[in-house]
Amino acid sequence: MTMSFERRDVDGFFIGGAMRPASSTGRVDVVHPANEEIVGSVPKSTADDMAAATAAARQAFDEGPWPHTPPEERAEMLSAIADGLEKRIDELAWLSTAQNGMPITLARQSQGLELLRFYADAAKDVPWEERRQGLSGSGLVRRTPVGVAGLIVPWNAPSLLMNKLPAALMAGCTTVVKPSPETPLDTYVLAEVLQDVGLPPGVVNIVAGDAVVGQHLVDDPAIDKISFTGSTEAGRKIMSRLANRIGRVSLELGGKSASILLDDAPLEAALPITMAGSCLNNGQACIALSRVLAPRSRYDEVVETLAAIVGSLPVGDPFDESTFVGPVLNAKQRDRALSYIEIGRSEGARVVTGGGTVLDRDKGFWVQPTVLADVRNDMRVAQEEIFAAVIAVIPYDGGDEAAVAMANDSPYGLSGAVWSADPQRALDVARRIRTGTITVNGFTYDVGLPFGGFKQSGIGREWGLEGLEAYLEYQTINLPESS
Ligand code: NAD
């Protein structure tokens, strides 16, 4: 491993604007997935640490300046945070790769600074308080912060926290951030930057921890809103627990997105980009194009070409700039992916390339980038999220309607791509796909536009002005006629 930064062993949690000692003496090691070396450690959090964080956030909301700070000043603070993080971008990228094996080239682009800048800039166009005419009189319509927001994020990308925190701060919320125990270290850099720029105490509190600690956050009545990114299974549990107190909730969950090749699809562009979309972040991306839908007439050509592209990918050290696919997070993720490949085989799928671990490595957690052919859309490998670079290629018979029906035959609805020599035809198909985002002849994402899931991929939107809405509560003040 390229060690350009030192191992991190940190104490305490960021609560009420300062590092506060942990309530227990337990430690959690952070392991580099490519070689199993320990890259750092953090205290093991408990319910008491989480309670201290939620109390600090509540106090900062009820008594502190942040919810009442003018939006222009909040925007300036967001820009200062972005500048502070940018100065430490190499360190942040190193920490990301060290913790979860994200290829270093991707880690540099995945710190989410553009979201801080987007919301800082967008704030000036938001009518924070507007006088509006109703049916029988006028009123002030105010966009107020939803309150204290609990932000729960998974381990697969640091930008997932930035999909939430900038919008929450811009809205005037105070927050409790709960990173995954596998990837806590970069949030200590964030805490230092927040101290440097002088964010008021308690506006951001950070306690990394496991699902049990996350549940304490969800259950705490001090929390008005939970914004969660993670598995559909955990999202379901969180939503049901919040129902008791009508807690607000946004969910960004799993996916099983399709790259839809129409019968005139330009394969020379479509297949390399589909591969990049499938193997993004070692296949550990909710938006991964993990199903490829190919017309029967071109099926063999698609399978053969995709297998050749995927089979020749550089797999290895995620710190090496030329690596495209690194390791998966841990043994559990590896075993899960390998067991799905076996399930696919037993259901009749054919492994065309990959299918095992990377044989010349005795350390780390590896899954060969894999293409499964002869997959039917009702097989488990086509319906369930695998979360590794495992691509199911599925033939369809019939015209565009058949492709649309197959793409939509999924419990998920997050992302996708549709390919045709005729962009208008592809657009017509895209309009009929039940996913929150989809790209015509490409695979692109833009934080200035809303992102989120249909069906079991989630509720609510991040990014764009819609992402700010997730942290706002509207207040109407009816005014007397004379005012
Ligand atoms: P996970 O659901 O196990 O955990 C996600 C986070 O939630 C972690 O911080 C975990 O500690 C916490 N958590 C788990 N159960 C909880 C509970 N009952 N109460 C409170 N907190 C709880 O998911 P994971 O394995 O860490 O992440 C991978 C999943 O995330 C995949 O399914 C992937 O598709 C999804 N994901 C979705 C998006 C998106 O934007 N839609 C983005 C990235 C990842």
PDB file of C-alpha atoms and ligand atoms in Angstrom, residues 152-156 160 178-181 209-211 214-215 218 228-232 234 237-238 252-255 285-286 333 385 387 414 451 457 462, ligand 1:
ATOM      1  CA  ILE A 152     -26.853   8.155   8.810  1.00  0.00           C
ATOM      2  CA  VAL A 153     -24.474   7.110   6.052  1.00  0.00           C
ATOM      3  CA  PRO A 154     -22.916   3.873   4.760  1.00  0.00           C
ATOM      4  CA  TRP A 155     -19.266   3.108   4.108  1.00  0.00           C
ATOM      5  CA  ASN A 156     -19.073   3.053   0.346  1.00  0.00           C
ATOM      6  CA  LEU A 160     -22.786  10.252   0.610  1.00  0.00           C
ATOM      7  CA  LYS A 178     -23.419   8.833  12.190  1.00  0.00           C
ATOM      8  CA  PRO A 179     -20.780   7.415   9.859  1.00  0.00           C
ATOM      9  CA  SER A 180     -20.319   3.668   9.492  1.00  0.00           C
ATOM     10  CA  PRO A 181     -17.838   2.004  11.845  1.00  0.00           C
ATOM     11  CA  GLY A 209     -20.937   3.678  15.310  1.00  0.00           C
ATOM     12  CA  ASP A 210     -22.750   0.518  14.434  1.00  0.00           C
ATOM     13  CA  ALA A 211     -26.420  -0.125  13.679  1.00  0.00           C
ATOM     14  CA  GLY A 214     -27.688   4.284  14.793  1.00  0.00           C
ATOM     15  CA  GLN A 215     -30.916   2.994  16.243  1.00  0.00           C
ATOM     16  CA  VAL A 218     -33.343   7.165  15.209  1.00  0.00           C
ATOM     17  CA  PHE A 228     -30.576   7.725   5.809  1.00  0.00           C
ATOM     18  CA  THR A 229     -28.480   6.190   3.051  1.00  0.00           C
ATOM     19  CA  GLY A 230     -27.960   2.470   3.154  1.00  0.00           C
ATOM     20  CA  SER A 231     -29.662  -0.817   2.534  1.00  0.00           C
ATOM     21  CA  THR A 232     -33.369  -1.127   1.839  1.00  0.00           C
ATOM     22  CA  ALA A 234     -32.313  -0.983   7.274  1.00  0.00           C
ATOM     23  CA  LYS A 237     -36.706  -0.632   9.925  1.00  0.00           C
ATOM     24  CA  ILE A 238     -35.864   3.039  10.390  1.00  0.00           C
ATOM     25  CA  GLU A 252     -31.633   6.648  -0.213  1.00  0.00           C
ATOM     26  CA  LEU A 253     -31.541   2.886  -0.537  1.00  0.00           C
ATOM     27  CA  GLY A 254     -30.436   0.096  -2.831  1.00  0.00           C
ATOM     28  CA  GLY A 255     -30.707  -0.390  -6.577  1.00  0.00           C
ATOM     29  CA  ALA A 285     -22.383   1.781  -5.771  1.00  0.00           C
ATOM     30  CA  CYS A 286     -26.126   2.029  -5.312  1.00  0.00           C
ATOM     31  CA  GLN A 333     -19.045  -8.394   1.268  1.00  0.00           C
ATOM     32  CA  GLU A 385     -28.527  -6.098  -5.076  1.00  0.00           C
ATOM     33  CA  PHE A 387     -22.899  -4.814  -4.308  1.00  0.00           C
ATOM     34  CA  LEU A 414     -32.818   4.208  -8.722  1.00  0.00           C
ATOM     35  CA  PHE A 451     -31.372  12.398  -7.332  1.00  0.00           C
ATOM     36  CA  SER A 457     -34.868   2.600  -3.732  1.00  0.00           C
ATOM     37  CA  GLU A 462     -30.987  14.748  -2.651  1.00  0.00           C
TER      38      GLU A 462
HETATM   39  P1  NAD B   1     -26.581  -0.626   5.974  1.00  0.00           P
HETATM   40  O1  NAD B   1     -27.993  -0.331   5.729  1.00  0.00           O
HETATM   41  O2  NAD B   1     -26.225  -1.859   6.674  1.00  0.00           O
HETATM   42  O3  NAD B   1     -25.910   0.551   6.847  1.00  0.00           O
HETATM   43  C1  NAD B   1     -25.926   1.892   6.447  1.00  0.00           C
HETATM   44  C2  NAD B   1     -25.738   2.771   7.667  1.00  0.00           C
HETATM   45  O4  NAD B   1     -26.869   2.657   8.507  1.00  0.00           O
HETATM   46  C3  NAD B   1     -24.556   2.407   8.541  1.00  0.00           C
HETATM   47  O5  NAD B   1     -24.054   3.609   9.113  1.00  0.00           O
HETATM   48  C4  NAD B   1     -25.178   1.530   9.629  1.00  0.00           C
HETATM   49  O6  NAD B   1     -24.436   1.538  10.823  1.00  0.00           O
HETATM   50  C5  NAD B   1     -26.528   2.198   9.796  1.00  0.00           C
HETATM   51  N1  NAD B   1     -27.620   1.331  10.215  1.00  0.00           N
HETATM   52  C6  NAD B   1     -27.867   0.044   9.813  1.00  0.00           C
HETATM   53  N2  NAD B   1     -29.008  -0.394  10.380  1.00  0.00           N
HETATM   54  C7  NAD B   1     -29.506   0.634  11.116  1.00  0.00           C
HETATM   55  C8  NAD B   1     -30.670   0.805  11.938  1.00  0.00           C
HETATM   56  N3  NAD B   1     -31.566  -0.187  12.083  1.00  0.00           N
HETATM   57  N4  NAD B   1     -30.874   1.995  12.543  1.00  0.00           N
HETATM   58  C9  NAD B   1     -30.000   3.008  12.367  1.00  0.00           C
HETATM   59  N5  NAD B   1     -28.873   2.906  11.641  1.00  0.00           N
HETATM   60  C10 NAD B   1     -28.623   1.735  11.002  1.00  0.00           C
HETATM   61  O7  NAD B   1     -25.900  -0.508   4.537  1.00  0.00           O
HETATM   62  P2  NAD B   1     -24.393  -0.715   4.154  1.00  0.00           P
HETATM   63  O8  NAD B   1     -24.172  -2.167   3.933  1.00  0.00           O
HETATM   64  O9  NAD B   1     -23.500   0.015   5.076  1.00  0.00           O
HETATM   65  O10 NAD B   1     -24.372   0.077   2.750  1.00  0.00           O
HETATM   66  C11 NAD B   1     -24.670  -0.489   1.542  1.00  0.00           C
HETATM   67  C12 NAD B   1     -26.095  -0.177   1.116  1.00  0.00           C
HETATM   68  O11 NAD B   1     -26.280   1.233   0.939  1.00  0.00           O
HETATM   69  C13 NAD B   1     -26.432  -0.759  -0.236  1.00  0.00           C
HETATM   70  O12 NAD B   1     -27.699  -1.383  -0.185  1.00  0.00           O
HETATM   71  C14 NAD B   1     -26.483   0.425  -1.165  1.00  0.00           C
HETATM   72  O13 NAD B   1     -27.286   0.288  -2.288  1.00  0.00           O
HETATM   73  C15 NAD B   1     -26.966   1.499  -0.274  1.00  0.00           C
HETATM   74  N6  NAD B   1     -26.597   2.814  -0.806  1.00  0.00           N
HETATM   75  C16 NAD B   1     -27.573   3.636  -1.284  1.00  0.00           C
HETATM   76  C17 NAD B   1     -27.241   4.855  -1.850  1.00  0.00           C
HETATM   77  C18 NAD B   1     -28.293   5.775  -2.410  1.00  0.00           C
HETATM   78  O14 NAD B   1     -28.046   6.962  -2.516  1.00  0.00           O
HETATM   79  N7  NAD B   1     -29.458   5.290  -2.763  1.00  0.00           N
HETATM   80  C19 NAD B   1     -25.917   5.255  -1.898  1.00  0.00           C
HETATM   81  C20 NAD B   1     -24.940   4.389  -1.409  1.00  0.00           C
HETATM   82  C21 NAD B   1     -25.302   3.171  -0.838  1.00  0.00           C
END
